[in-house]
Amino acid sequence: MQRCGFSAKGLFVMDGSRRSAHANAYFTGLGAAKRVVFFDTLLKQLSPGEVEAVLAHELGHFKHHHVTKRMVAMFGLSLAGLALLGWLAGQSWFYTALGVQPNLGAPNDALALLLFMLAVPPFGYFVLPLMAQLSRKHEFEADAYACAQASGSDLANALLKLHEDNASTLTPDPLYVRFYYSHPPPSERLAAMKPHSA
Ligand SMILES: [Zn+2]
């Protein structure tokens, strides 16, 4: 952590084994509250070198400011959504199309908000791939950082152990990945690591 210029109150271990055998690690938080958390289940499976490589991956998320970038993206999306609501609230077709008569002499803000919340989820579905793509891009960046700071082959091994233990497929459908996956499939991650882990 020192080597990567990361100052935090400590390295956290979560007693995930109480609930399931699922193994994972993650980075979260901002400023003094930022932290890397390992599941105890993951520590049990990995060699010290592999733990270091996973830690380096999580620190890659910190180095690239991924938490902040994610928040900015969420704020941007929220702002766009609220701007759309503001515009729709002034359009009488928005009400009539949904079978409601707006009150022409007064503001319909509460009505617009209710209709908007009912109508938006099916359209929000199409925002999903954008956020998933951003997330997958961040994973590649964190992997590249980890390969520069620790051993790329250790990271590759850790990744394979993680997928084996969580019984997730190594070869998911590419279209499904584009739409839903927040993490690239291991085959793509390993291919991207190859040039680093010679
Ligand atoms: Zn990651």
Coordinates of N, CA, C and O and ligand atoms in Angstrom, one line a residue:
M1 N 0.8 -1.2 0.0 CA 0.0 0.0 0.0 C 0.9 1.2 0.0 O 0.6 2.2 -0.7
Q2 N 1.9 1.2 0.8 CA 2.9 2.4 0.8 C 3.5 2.6 -0.5 O 3.6 3.7 -1.0
R3 N 3.9 1.5 -1.1 CA 4.5 1.5 -2.4 C 3.6 2.2 -3.5 O 4.1 2.9 -4.4
C4 N 2.3 2.1 -3.3 CA 1.4 2.7 -4.3 C 0.9 4.0 -3.8 O 0.0 4.6 -4.4
G5 N 1.4 4.5 -2.7 CA 1.0 5.8 -2.2 C -0.4 5.8 -1.7 O -1.1 6.8 -1.8
F6 N -0.8 4.7 -1.1 CA -2.2 4.6 -0.6 C -2.2 4.7 0.9 O -1.5 3.8 1.6
S7 N -2.8 5.7 1.5 CA -2.9 5.7 3.0 C -4.3 5.5 3.4 O -5.2 6.2 3.0
A8 N -4.5 4.5 4.2 CA -5.8 4.1 4.7 C -5.6 3.7 6.1 O -4.5 3.4 6.6
K9 N -6.7 3.6 6.9 CA -6.6 3.2 8.3 C -6.2 1.7 8.4 O -5.8 1.3 9.5
G10 N -6.4 1.0 7.4 CA -6.0 -0.4 7.5 C -6.5 -1.2 6.3 O -7.2 -0.7 5.4
L11 N -6.2 -2.5 6.3 CA -6.7 -3.4 5.3 C -7.8 -4.2 6.0 O -7.6 -4.8 7.0
F12 N -8.9 -4.2 5.4 CA -10.1 -4.8 6.0 C -10.4 -6.2 5.5 O -10.2 -6.5 4.3
V13 N -10.8 -7.1 6.4 CA -11.2 -8.4 6.0 C -12.6 -8.6 6.5 O -13.0 -8.3 7.6
M14 N -13.4 -9.0 5.5 CA -14.8 -9.2 5.8 C -15.1 -10.7 6.1 O -14.6 -11.6 5.4
D15 N -15.9 -11.0 7.1 CA -16.2 -12.4 7.4 C -17.3 -12.9 6.5 O -18.3 -13.4 7.0
G16 N -17.0 -12.9 5.2 CA -18.0 -13.4 4.2 C -18.3 -14.8 4.4 O -19.4 -15.3 3.9
S17 N -17.4 -15.6 5.0 CA -17.6 -17.0 5.1 C -18.8 -17.4 6.0 O -19.4 -18.5 5.9
R18 N -19.3 -16.4 6.8 CA -20.5 -16.7 7.6 C -21.7 -16.9 6.8 O -22.6 -17.6 7.2
R19 N -21.7 -16.2 5.6 CA -22.9 -16.3 4.8 C -22.8 -17.2 3.6 O -23.7 -17.8 3.2
S20 N -21.6 -17.2 2.9 CA -21.5 -18.1 1.8 C -20.0 -18.3 1.5 O -19.1 -17.7 2.1
A21 N -19.7 -19.2 0.5 CA -18.4 -19.5 0.1 C -17.9 -18.5 -1.0 O -16.7 -18.6 -1.4
H22 N -18.8 -17.6 -1.4 CA -18.4 -16.6 -2.4 C -17.2 -15.8 -2.0 O -17.1 -15.4 -0.9
A23 N -16.2 -15.7 -2.9 CA -15.0 -14.9 -2.6 C -14.9 -13.7 -3.5 O -15.3 -13.7 -4.6
N24 N -14.4 -12.6 -2.8 CA -14.3 -11.4 -3.6 C -13.4 -10.4 -2.8 O -13.0 -10.7 -1.7
A25 N -13.0 -9.3 -3.5 CA -12.3 -8.2 -2.9 C -12.8 -6.9 -3.5 O -13.2 -7.0 -4.7
Y26 N -12.8 -5.8 -2.8 CA -13.2 -4.6 -3.5 C -12.6 -3.3 -2.8 O -12.1 -3.4 -1.7
F27 N -12.6 -2.3 -3.6 CA -12.1 -1.0 -3.1 C -13.3 0.0 -3.1 O -14.1 0.0 -4.0
T28 N -13.4 0.8 -2.0 CA -14.5 1.7 -1.9 C -14.1 2.9 -1.1 O -13.1 2.9 -0.4
G29 N -14.9 3.9 -1.1 CA -14.7 5.1 -0.2 C -13.9 6.2 -0.8 O -13.3 6.0 -1.8
L30 N -14.0 7.4 -0.2 CA -13.3 8.6 -0.6 C -12.5 9.1 0.5 O -12.9 8.9 1.7
G31 N -11.4 9.8 0.2 CA -10.6 10.5 1.2 C -10.1 9.6 2.3 O -9.7 8.5 2.0
A32 N -10.3 10.0 3.6 CA -9.8 9.2 4.7 C -10.6 7.9 4.9 O -10.1 7.0 5.5
A33 N -11.8 7.9 4.3 CA -12.6 6.7 4.5 C -12.4 5.6 3.5 O -13.1 4.6 3.5
K34 N -11.4 5.8 2.6 CA -11.2 4.8 1.5 C -10.6 3.6 2.1 O -9.9 3.6 3.0
R35 N -11.0 2.5 1.5 CA -10.4 1.2 2.0 C -10.5 0.1 1.0 O -11.3 0.1 0.1
V36 N -9.6 -0.9 1.2 CA -9.6 -2.1 0.4 C -10.2 -3.2 1.4 O -9.7 -3.3 2.5
V37 N -11.1 -4.0 0.9 CA -11.7 -5.0 1.7 C -11.6 -6.4 1.0 O -11.9 -6.5 -0.2
F38 N -11.1 -7.3 1.8 CA -10.9 -8.7 1.3 C -12.0 -9.6 2.0 O -12.2 -9.4 3.2
F39 N -12.6 -10.5 1.3 CA -13.4 -11.5 1.9 C -12.4 -12.5 2.5 O -11.4 -12.9 1.9
D40 N -12.8 -13.0 3.7 CA -11.9 -14.0 4.3 C -11.8 -15.3 3.5 O -10.8 -16.0 3.4
T41 N -12.9 -15.5 2.7 CA -12.9 -16.7 1.8 C -11.8 -16.6 0.7 O -11.3 -17.6 0.3
L42 N -11.6 -15.3 0.3 CA -10.6 -15.1 -0.8 C -9.2 -15.3 -0.2 O -8.3 -16.0 -0.8
L43 N -8.9 -14.8 1.0 CA -7.6 -14.9 1.6 C -7.2 -16.4 1.8 O -6.1 -16.7 1.7
K44 N -8.2 -17.2 2.1 CA -8.0 -18.6 2.4 C -7.5 -19.3 1.1 O -6.7 -20.2 1.2
Q45 N -8.0 -18.8 -0.1 CA -7.7 -19.5 -1.3 C -6.4 -19.1 -2.0 O -5.8 -19.9 -2.7
L46 N -6.0 -17.9 -1.7 CA -4.9 -17.3 -2.5 C -3.5 -17.5 -1.8 O -3.5 -17.4 -0.6
S47 N -2.5 -17.6 -2.6 CA -1.1 -17.5 -2.1 C -0.8 -16.1 -1.8 O -1.4 -15.2 -2.3
P48 N 0.3 -15.8 -1.0 CA 0.6 -14.4 -0.6 C 0.9 -13.6 -1.9 O 0.4 -12.4 -1.9
G49 N 1.5 -14.1 -2.9 CA 1.8 -13.4 -4.1 C 0.5 -13.0 -4.8 O 0.3 -11.9 -5.3
E50 N -0.5 -13.9 -4.8 CA -1.8 -13.7 -5.4 C -2.6 -12.6 -4.7 O -3.2 -11.8 -5.2
V51 N -2.5 -12.7 -3.3 CA -3.1 -11.6 -2.5 C -2.6 -10.3 -2.9 O -3.3 -9.3 -3.0
E52 N -1.2 -10.2 -3.0 CA -0.6 -8.9 -3.3 C -1.1 -8.4 -4.7 O -1.4 -7.2 -4.9
A53 N -1.2 -9.4 -5.7 CA -1.7 -9.0 -7.0 C -3.1 -8.4 -7.0 O -3.4 -7.5 -7.6
V54 N -4.0 -9.1 -6.2 CA -5.4 -8.6 -6.1 C -5.4 -7.3 -5.4 O -6.1 -6.4 -5.8
L55 N -4.6 -7.1 -4.3 CA -4.5 -5.8 -3.6 C -4.1 -4.7 -4.6 O -4.6 -3.7 -4.7
A56 N -3.1 -5.1 -5.5 CA -2.6 -4.1 -6.4 C -3.7 -3.7 -7.4 O -3.8 -2.6 -7.8
H57 N -4.5 -4.7 -7.8 CA -5.7 -4.4 -8.7 C -6.6 -3.4 -8.0 O -7.0 -2.4 -8.6
E58 N -6.9 -3.7 -6.7 CA -7.9 -2.8 -6.0 C -7.2 -1.4 -5.9 O -7.9 -0.4 -6.0
L59 N -5.9 -1.3 -5.6 CA -5.3 0.0 -5.5 C -5.2 0.7 -6.9 O -5.2 1.9 -7.0
G60 N -5.3 -0.1 -8.0 CA -5.4 0.5 -9.3 C -6.7 1.3 -9.4 O -6.8 2.3 -10.0
H61 N -7.8 0.8 -8.8 CA -9.1 1.5 -8.8 C -8.9 2.9 -8.1 O -9.5 3.9 -8.5
F62 N -8.1 2.8 -7.0 CA -7.8 4.1 -6.3 C -7.0 5.0 -7.1 O -7.3 6.2 -7.3
K63 N -5.9 4.5 -7.7 CA -5.0 5.4 -8.5 C -5.7 6.0 -9.7 O -5.4 7.2 -10.0
H64 N -6.6 5.3 -10.3 CA -7.3 5.9 -11.4 C -8.6 6.6 -11.1 O -9.4 7.0 -11.9
H65 N -8.8 6.9 -9.8 CA -10.0 7.6 -9.3 C -11.3 7.1 -9.8 O -12.2 7.8 -10.2
H66 N -11.4 5.7 -9.7 CA -12.6 5.1 -10.3 C -13.9 5.4 -9.5 O -15.0 5.6 -10.1
V67 N -13.8 5.5 -8.2 CA -15.0 5.8 -7.4 C -15.5 7.2 -7.7 O -16.7 7.4 -8.0
T68 N -14.6 8.2 -7.8 CA -15.0 9.6 -8.2 C -15.6 9.6 -9.6 O -16.7 10.2 -9.8
K69 N -15.0 8.9 -10.5 CA -15.5 8.9 -11.9 C -16.9 8.3 -12.0 O -17.7 8.8 -12.7
R70 N -17.1 7.2 -11.2 CA -18.4 6.6 -11.2 C -19.4 7.5 -10.6 O -20.6 7.6 -11.1
M71 N -19.0 8.2 -9.5 CA -20.0 9.2 -9.0 C -20.4 10.3 -9.9 O -21.5 10.7 -10.1
V72 N -19.3 10.8 -10.6 CA -19.6 11.9 -11.6 C -20.5 11.4 -12.7 O -21.5 12.0 -13.1
A73 N -20.3 10.1 -13.1 CA -21.2 9.5 -14.2 C -22.6 9.4 -13.7 O -23.6 9.7 -14.4
M74 N -22.8 9.0 -12.4 CA -24.1 8.8 -11.8 C -24.8 10.2 -11.7 O -26.0 10.3 -12.0
F75 N -24.0 11.2 -11.2 CA -24.5 12.6 -11.1 C -25.0 13.1 -12.4 O -26.1 13.7 -12.6
G76 N -24.2 12.9 -13.5 CA -24.5 13.3 -14.8 C -25.8 12.7 -15.3 O -26.7 13.4 -15.8
L77 N -25.9 11.4 -15.0 CA -27.1 10.7 -15.5 C -28.4 11.2 -14.7 O -29.4 11.4 -15.3
S78 N -28.2 11.4 -13.4 CA -29.3 11.9 -12.6 C -29.8 13.3 -13.1 O -30.9 13.6 -13.2
L79 N -28.7 14.1 -13.4 CA -29.0 15.5 -13.9 C -29.8 15.4 -15.2 O -30.8 16.1 -15.4
A80 N -29.3 14.6 -16.1 CA -30.0 14.4 -17.4 C -31.4 13.9 -17.2 O -32.4 14.4 -17.8
G81 N -31.6 13.0 -16.3 CA -33.0 12.5 -16.0 C -33.9 13.5 -15.4 O -35.0 13.7 -15.9
L82 N -33.4 14.4 -14.5 CA -34.2 15.4 -13.9 C -34.5 16.5 -15.0 O -35.6 17.1 -15.0
A83 N -33.5 16.8 -15.9 CA -33.8 17.8 -16.9 C -34.9 17.3 -17.8 O -35.8 18.0 -18.3
L84 N -34.9 16.0 -18.1 CA -35.9 15.4 -19.0 C -37.3 15.5 -18.2 O -38.3 15.8 -18.9
L85 N -37.3 15.2 -16.9 CA -38.5 15.3 -16.2 C -39.0 16.8 -16.2 O -40.2 17.0 -16.4
G86 N -38.1 17.7 -16.1 CA -38.5 19.1 -16.1 C -39.2 19.5 -17.4 O -40.1 20.3 -17.4
W87 N -38.6 19.0 -18.5 CA -39.2 19.3 -19.8 C -40.5 18.6 -20.0 O -41.5 19.2 -20.5
L88 N -40.5 17.3 -19.7 CA -41.8 16.5 -19.8 C -42.9 17.1 -19.0 O -44.1 17.0 -19.5
A89 N -42.6 17.6 -17.9 CA -43.7 18.2 -17.0 C -44.5 19.3 -17.7 O -45.6 19.5 -17.4
G90 N -43.8 19.9 -18.7 CA -44.5 21.0 -19.4 C -45.2 20.6 -20.7 O -45.7 21.4 -21.4
Q91 N -45.1 19.3 -21.0 CA -45.7 18.8 -22.2 C -47.0 18.1 -21.9 O -47.1 17.1 -21.2
S92 N -48.1 18.6 -22.5 CA -49.4 18.1 -22.1 C -49.6 16.6 -22.7 O -50.2 15.8 -22.1
W93 N -48.9 16.3 -23.8 CA -48.9 15.0 -24.4 C -48.4 13.9 -23.5 O -48.8 12.8 -23.5
F94 N -47.4 14.3 -22.6 CA -46.8 13.4 -21.7 C -47.9 12.8 -20.7 O -47.9 11.6 -20.4
Y95 N -48.9 13.7 -20.3 CA -49.9 13.2 -19.4 C -51.0 12.4 -20.2 O -51.4 11.3 -19.8
T96 N -51.4 13.0 -21.3 CA -52.5 12.4 -22.0 C -52.1 11.0 -22.6 O -52.9 10.1 -22.6
A97 N -50.8 10.9 -23.0 CA -50.4 9.6 -23.6 C -50.4 8.5 -22.5 O -50.5 7.4 -22.8
L98 N -50.3 8.9 -21.2 CA -50.4 8.0 -20.2 C -51.8 7.9 -19.5 O -52.0 7.3 -18.4
G99 N -52.7 8.5 -20.2 CA -54.1 8.3 -19.8 C -54.5 9.3 -18.7 O -55.5 9.0 -18.0
V100 N -53.8 10.4 -18.5 CA -54.1 11.3 -17.4 C -54.4 12.7 -17.9 O -53.7 13.1 -18.8
Q101 N -55.4 13.4 -17.4 CA -55.7 14.7 -17.9 C -54.9 15.7 -17.0 O -55.2 15.8 -15.8
P102 N -54.0 16.5 -17.5 CA -53.3 17.5 -16.6 C -54.2 18.6 -16.3 O -55.1 18.9 -17.1
N103 N -54.0 19.3 -15.2 CA -54.7 20.5 -14.8 C -54.1 21.6 -15.5 O -53.0 22.0 -15.3
L104 N -54.8 22.2 -16.5 CA -54.3 23.2 -17.4 C -54.0 24.6 -16.7 O -53.2 25.3 -17.1
G105 N -54.7 24.8 -15.6 CA -54.6 26.1 -14.9 C -53.5 26.1 -13.8 O -53.3 27.2 -13.2
A106 N -52.9 25.0 -13.5 CA -52.0 24.9 -12.3 C -50.9 24.0 -12.7 O -50.9 23.2 -13.6
P107 N -49.8 24.1 -11.9 CA -48.6 23.2 -12.2 C -49.0 21.7 -11.8 O -49.9 21.5 -11.0
N108 N -48.4 20.8 -12.6 CA -48.7 19.4 -12.4 C -47.5 18.6 -11.9 O -47.3 17.5 -12.2
D109 N -46.7 19.3 -11.0 CA -45.4 18.7 -10.7 C -45.5 17.4 -10.1 O -44.7 16.4 -10.5
A110 N -46.3 17.2 -9.1 CA -46.4 15.9 -8.4 C -46.9 14.8 -9.3 O -46.3 13.7 -9.3
L111 N -47.8 15.2 -10.2 CA -48.4 14.2 -11.2 C -47.3 13.8 -12.2 O -47.1 12.6 -12.5
A112 N -46.5 14.8 -12.6 CA -45.4 14.6 -13.5 C -44.4 13.7 -12.9 O -43.9 12.7 -13.6
L113 N -44.0 13.9 -11.7 CA -43.0 13.1 -11.0 C -43.5 11.6 -10.9 O -42.8 10.7 -11.2
L114 N -44.8 11.4 -10.5 CA -45.3 10.1 -10.4 C -45.3 9.4 -11.7 O -44.9 8.2 -11.8
L115 N -45.8 10.0 -12.8 CA -45.9 9.4 -14.1 C -44.4 9.1 -14.6 O -44.2 8.1 -15.2
F116 N -43.5 10.0 -14.3 CA -42.1 9.9 -14.8 C -41.5 8.6 -14.1 O -40.9 7.8 -14.8
M117 N -41.8 8.4 -12.8 CA -41.2 7.3 -12.1 C -41.8 6.0 -12.6 O -41.2 4.9 -12.6
L118 N -43.0 6.0 -13.1 CA -43.7 4.8 -13.6 C -43.1 4.5 -15.0 O -43.0 3.4 -15.4
A119 N -42.9 5.6 -15.8 CA -42.6 5.4 -17.2 C -41.1 5.2 -17.5 O -40.7 4.6 -18.5
V120 N -40.2 5.6 -16.5 CA -38.8 5.6 -16.8 C -38.1 4.3 -16.8 O -37.2 4.0 -17.6
P121 N -38.4 3.3 -15.9 CA -37.7 2.1 -15.8 C -37.4 1.4 -17.1 O -36.3 1.0 -17.4
P122 N -38.4 1.2 -18.0 CA -38.1 0.5 -19.3 C -37.1 1.2 -20.1 O -36.3 0.6 -20.8
F123 N -37.0 2.6 -20.0 CA -36.0 3.3 -20.8 C -34.6 3.3 -20.1 O -33.6 3.3 -20.7
G124 N -34.7 3.2 -18.8 CA -33.4 3.1 -18.0 C -32.7 1.9 -18.3 O -31.4 1.8 -18.2
Y125 N -33.4 0.9 -18.8 CA -32.8 -0.4 -19.2 C -31.7 -0.2 -20.2 O -30.7 -0.9 -20.2
F126 N -31.9 0.8 -21.1 CA -30.9 1.0 -22.1 C -29.7 1.8 -21.7 O -28.7 2.0 -22.4
V127 N -29.7 2.3 -20.4 CA -28.6 3.0 -19.9 C -27.6 2.0 -19.3 O -26.4 2.2 -19.2
L128 N -28.1 0.8 -18.9 CA -27.4 -0.2 -18.3 C -26.1 -0.5 -19.0 O -25.0 -0.6 -18.4
P129 N -26.1 -0.8 -20.4 CA -24.9 -1.1 -21.0 C -23.8 0.0 -21.0 O -22.6 -0.3 -20.9
L130 N -24.2 1.2 -20.9 CA -23.3 2.3 -20.8 C -22.5 2.3 -19.5 O -21.3 2.4 -19.4
M131 N -23.2 2.0 -18.4 CA -22.6 2.0 -17.1 C -21.7 0.7 -17.0 O -20.6 0.7 -16.4
A132 N -22.2 -0.4 -17.6 CA -21.5 -1.7 -17.5 C -20.2 -1.5 -18.3 O -19.1 -2.0 -17.9
Q133 N -20.2 -0.8 -19.4 CA -19.0 -0.6 -20.2 C -18.0 0.3 -19.5 O -16.8 0.0 -19.5
L134 N -18.5 1.3 -18.8 CA -17.6 2.1 -18.0 C -16.9 1.3 -16.9 O -15.7 1.3 -16.7
S135 N -17.7 0.4 -16.3 CA -17.1 -0.4 -15.2 C -16.1 -1.4 -15.8 O -15.0 -1.6 -15.2
R136 N -16.4 -2.0 -17.0 CA -15.4 -3.0 -17.5 C -14.1 -2.3 -17.9 O -13.0 -2.8 -17.8
K137 N -14.2 -1.0 -18.4 CA -13.1 -0.2 -18.8 C -12.2 0.0 -17.5 O -11.0 -0.2 -17.6
H138 N -12.9 0.3 -16.4 CA -12.1 0.5 -15.1 C -11.4 -0.8 -14.7 O -10.3 -0.8 -14.1
E139 N -12.1 -2.0 -14.9 CA -11.4 -3.2 -14.6 C -10.1 -3.5 -15.3 O -9.1 -3.9 -14.8
F140 N -10.2 -3.2 -16.6 CA -9.0 -3.3 -17.5 C -7.9 -2.4 -17.0 O -6.7 -2.8 -16.9
E141 N -8.2 -1.2 -16.6 CA -7.2 -0.2 -16.1 C -6.6 -0.7 -14.8 O -5.4 -0.6 -14.6
A142 N -7.5 -1.2 -13.9 CA -7.0 -1.7 -12.6 C -6.1 -2.9 -12.8 O -5.1 -3.1 -12.2
D143 N -6.4 -3.8 -13.8 CA -5.6 -5.0 -14.1 C -4.2 -4.5 -14.6 O -3.2 -5.0 -14.2
A144 N -4.2 -3.5 -15.5 CA -2.9 -3.0 -16.1 C -2.1 -2.4 -15.0 O -0.8 -2.7 -14.9
Y145 N -2.7 -1.7 -14.0 CA -2.0 -1.2 -12.9 C -1.4 -2.3 -12.0 O -0.2 -2.2 -11.6
A146 N -2.2 -3.3 -11.8 CA -1.7 -4.4 -10.9 C -0.6 -5.1 -11.6 O 0.4 -5.5 -10.9
C147 N -0.6 -5.3 -12.9 CA 0.5 -5.9 -13.6 C 1.8 -5.1 -13.5 O 2.9 -5.7 -13.5
A148 N 1.7 -3.8 -13.4 CA 2.9 -3.0 -13.3 C 3.4 -3.0 -11.9 O 4.6 -2.8 -11.7
Q149 N 2.6 -3.1 -10.9 CA 3.0 -3.1 -9.5 C 3.3 -4.4 -8.9 O 4.1 -4.5 -7.9
A150 N 2.6 -5.5 -9.4 CA 2.8 -6.8 -8.8 C 3.0 -7.8 -10.0 O 3.2 -7.4 -11.1
S151 N 2.9 -9.1 -9.7 CA 3.1 -10.1 -10.7 C 1.8 -10.3 -11.5 O 0.8 -10.6 -11.0
G152 N 1.9 -10.2 -12.8 CA 0.8 -10.4 -13.7 C 0.3 -11.9 -13.7 O -0.9 -12.1 -13.7
S153 N 1.3 -12.8 -13.6 CA 0.8 -14.2 -13.6 C 0.1 -14.5 -12.2 O -0.8 -15.4 -12.2
D154 N 0.5 -13.9 -11.1 CA -0.2 -14.1 -9.9 C -1.6 -13.6 -10.0 O -2.6 -14.2 -9.5
L155 N -1.8 -12.4 -10.6 CA -3.1 -11.9 -10.8 C -4.0 -12.8 -11.7 O -5.1 -13.0 -11.4
A156 N -3.4 -13.3 -12.7 CA -4.1 -14.2 -13.6 C -4.5 -15.5 -12.8 O -5.7 -15.9 -13.0
N157 N -3.6 -16.0 -12.0 CA -4.0 -17.2 -11.2 C -5.1 -16.9 -10.2 O -6.0 -17.7 -10.1
A158 N -5.0 -15.7 -9.6 CA -6.0 -15.4 -8.6 C -7.4 -15.2 -9.3 O -8.4 -15.7 -8.8
L159 N -7.4 -14.6 -10.5 CA -8.6 -14.4 -11.2 C -9.3 -15.8 -11.6 O -10.5 -16.0 -11.4
L160 N -8.4 -16.7 -12.0 CA -9.0 -18.0 -12.4 C -9.5 -18.8 -11.1 O -10.6 -19.4 -11.2
K161 N -8.8 -18.7 -10.0 CA -9.3 -19.3 -8.8 C -10.6 -18.7 -8.4 O -11.6 -19.4 -8.0
L162 N -10.8 -17.4 -8.5 CA -12.0 -16.7 -8.1 C -13.2 -17.2 -9.0 O -14.2 -17.5 -8.4
H163 N -12.9 -17.4 -10.3 CA -14.0 -17.8 -11.1 C -14.4 -19.3 -10.9 O -15.5 -19.6 -11.0
E164 N -13.3 -20.0 -10.7 CA -13.6 -21.4 -10.4 C -14.4 -21.6 -9.2 O -15.4 -22.3 -9.1
D165 N -14.0 -20.9 -8.1 CA -14.7 -21.1 -6.8 C -16.1 -20.5 -6.9 O -17.0 -21.0 -6.2
N166 N -16.3 -19.4 -7.6 CA -17.7 -18.9 -7.7 C -18.5 -19.5 -8.7 O -19.6 -19.1 -9.0
A167 N -17.9 -20.5 -9.3 CA -18.7 -21.3 -10.4 C -19.3 -20.5 -11.4 O -20.4 -20.7 -11.9
S168 N -18.6 -19.4 -11.8 CA -19.1 -18.6 -12.9 C -18.4 -19.0 -14.2 O -17.3 -19.5 -14.2
T169 N -19.1 -18.9 -15.3 CA -18.6 -19.4 -16.6 C -17.4 -18.5 -17.1 O -17.4 -17.3 -16.9
L170 N -16.5 -19.2 -17.7 CA -15.3 -18.5 -18.3 C -15.6 -18.0 -19.7 O -14.9 -17.2 -20.2
T171 N -16.7 -18.5 -20.3 CA -17.0 -18.1 -21.7 C -18.5 -17.7 -21.8 O -19.3 -18.4 -22.4
P172 N -18.8 -16.5 -21.2 CA -20.2 -16.1 -21.3 C -20.5 -15.6 -22.7 O -19.6 -15.3 -23.5
D173 N -21.8 -15.5 -23.0 CA -22.2 -14.9 -24.3 C -21.7 -13.5 -24.5 O -22.0 -12.7 -23.6
P174 N -21.0 -13.2 -25.6 CA -20.5 -11.8 -25.8 C -21.5 -10.7 -25.7 O -21.3 -9.6 -25.1
L175 N -22.7 -10.9 -26.3 CA -23.7 -9.9 -26.3 C -24.2 -9.6 -24.9 O -24.4 -8.5 -24.4
Y176 N -24.4 -10.7 -24.2 CA -24.8 -10.6 -22.8 C -23.8 -9.9 -21.9 O -24.2 -9.0 -21.1
V177 N -22.5 -10.1 -22.2 CA -21.4 -9.4 -21.5 C -21.5 -7.9 -21.8 O -21.5 -7.1 -20.8
R178 N -21.7 -7.5 -23.1 CA -21.8 -6.1 -23.4 C -22.9 -5.4 -22.6 O -22.7 -4.2 -22.3
F179 N -23.9 -6.1 -22.4 CA -25.1 -5.5 -21.8 C -25.1 -5.4 -20.3 O -25.3 -4.4 -19.6
Y180 N -24.7 -6.6 -19.7 CA -24.9 -6.7 -18.2 C -23.6 -6.8 -17.4 O -23.6 -6.5 -16.2
Y181 N -22.5 -7.2 -18.0 CA -21.3 -7.5 -17.1 C -20.6 -6.2 -16.6 O -20.2 -5.4 -17.5
S182 N -20.4 -6.1 -15.3 CA -19.6 -5.0 -14.8 C -18.2 -5.3 -14.9 O -17.3 -4.5 -14.8
H183 N -17.8 -6.7 -15.0 CA -16.5 -7.1 -15.1 C -16.3 -7.8 -16.4 O -17.1 -8.7 -16.7
P184 N -15.2 -7.6 -17.1 CA -15.0 -8.3 -18.3 C -14.8 -9.8 -18.0 O -14.3 -10.1 -16.9
P185 N -15.1 -10.7 -18.9 CA -14.9 -12.1 -18.7 C -13.4 -12.4 -18.6 O -12.6 -11.7 -19.2
P186 N -13.0 -13.4 -17.8 CA -11.6 -13.7 -17.6 C -10.8 -13.9 -18.8 O -9.7 -13.5 -18.9
S187 N -11.4 -14.5 -19.9 CA -10.7 -14.7 -21.1 C -10.2 -13.3 -21.7 O -9.0 -13.2 -22.1
E188 N -11.0 -12.3 -21.6 CA -10.6 -11.0 -22.1 C -9.6 -10.3 -21.2 O -8.7 -9.7 -21.6
R189 N -9.8 -10.6 -19.9 CA -8.8 -9.9 -18.9 C -7.5 -10.6 -19.0 O -6.5 -9.9 -19.0
L190 N -7.4 -11.9 -19.2 CA -6.2 -12.6 -19.3 C -5.5 -12.2 -20.6 O -4.2 -12.0 -20.6
A191 N -6.2 -12.1 -21.7 CA -5.7 -11.7 -22.9 C -5.0 -10.3 -22.8 O -4.0 -10.0 -23.4
A192 N -5.7 -9.4 -22.1 CA -5.2 -8.0 -21.9 C -4.0 -8.0 -21.1 O -3.2 -7.1 -21.2
M193 N -3.9 -8.9 -20.1 CA -2.7 -9.0 -19.2 C -1.5 -9.5 -19.9 O -0.4 -9.3 -19.5
K194 N -1.7 -10.4 -20.9 CA -0.6 -11.1 -21.5 C 0.7 -10.3 -21.8 O 1.8 -10.6 -21.4
P195 N 0.5 -9.1 -22.5 CA 1.7 -8.3 -22.8 C 2.4 -7.9 -21.5 O 3.6 -7.6 -21.5
H196 N 1.7 -7.8 -20.3 CA 2.4 -7.3 -19.1 C 3.1 -8.4 -18.4 O 4.0 -8.2 -17.6
S197 N 2.5 -9.7 -18.5 CA 3.0 -10.7 -17.5 C 4.0 -11.7 -18.1 O 4.0 -12.8 -17.8
A198 N 4.9 -11.1 -19.0 CA 5.9 -12.0 -19.6 C 7.0 -12.4 -18.5 O 7.2 -11.6 -17.6
Ligands
ZN1 ZN -11.8 -4.4 -10.0

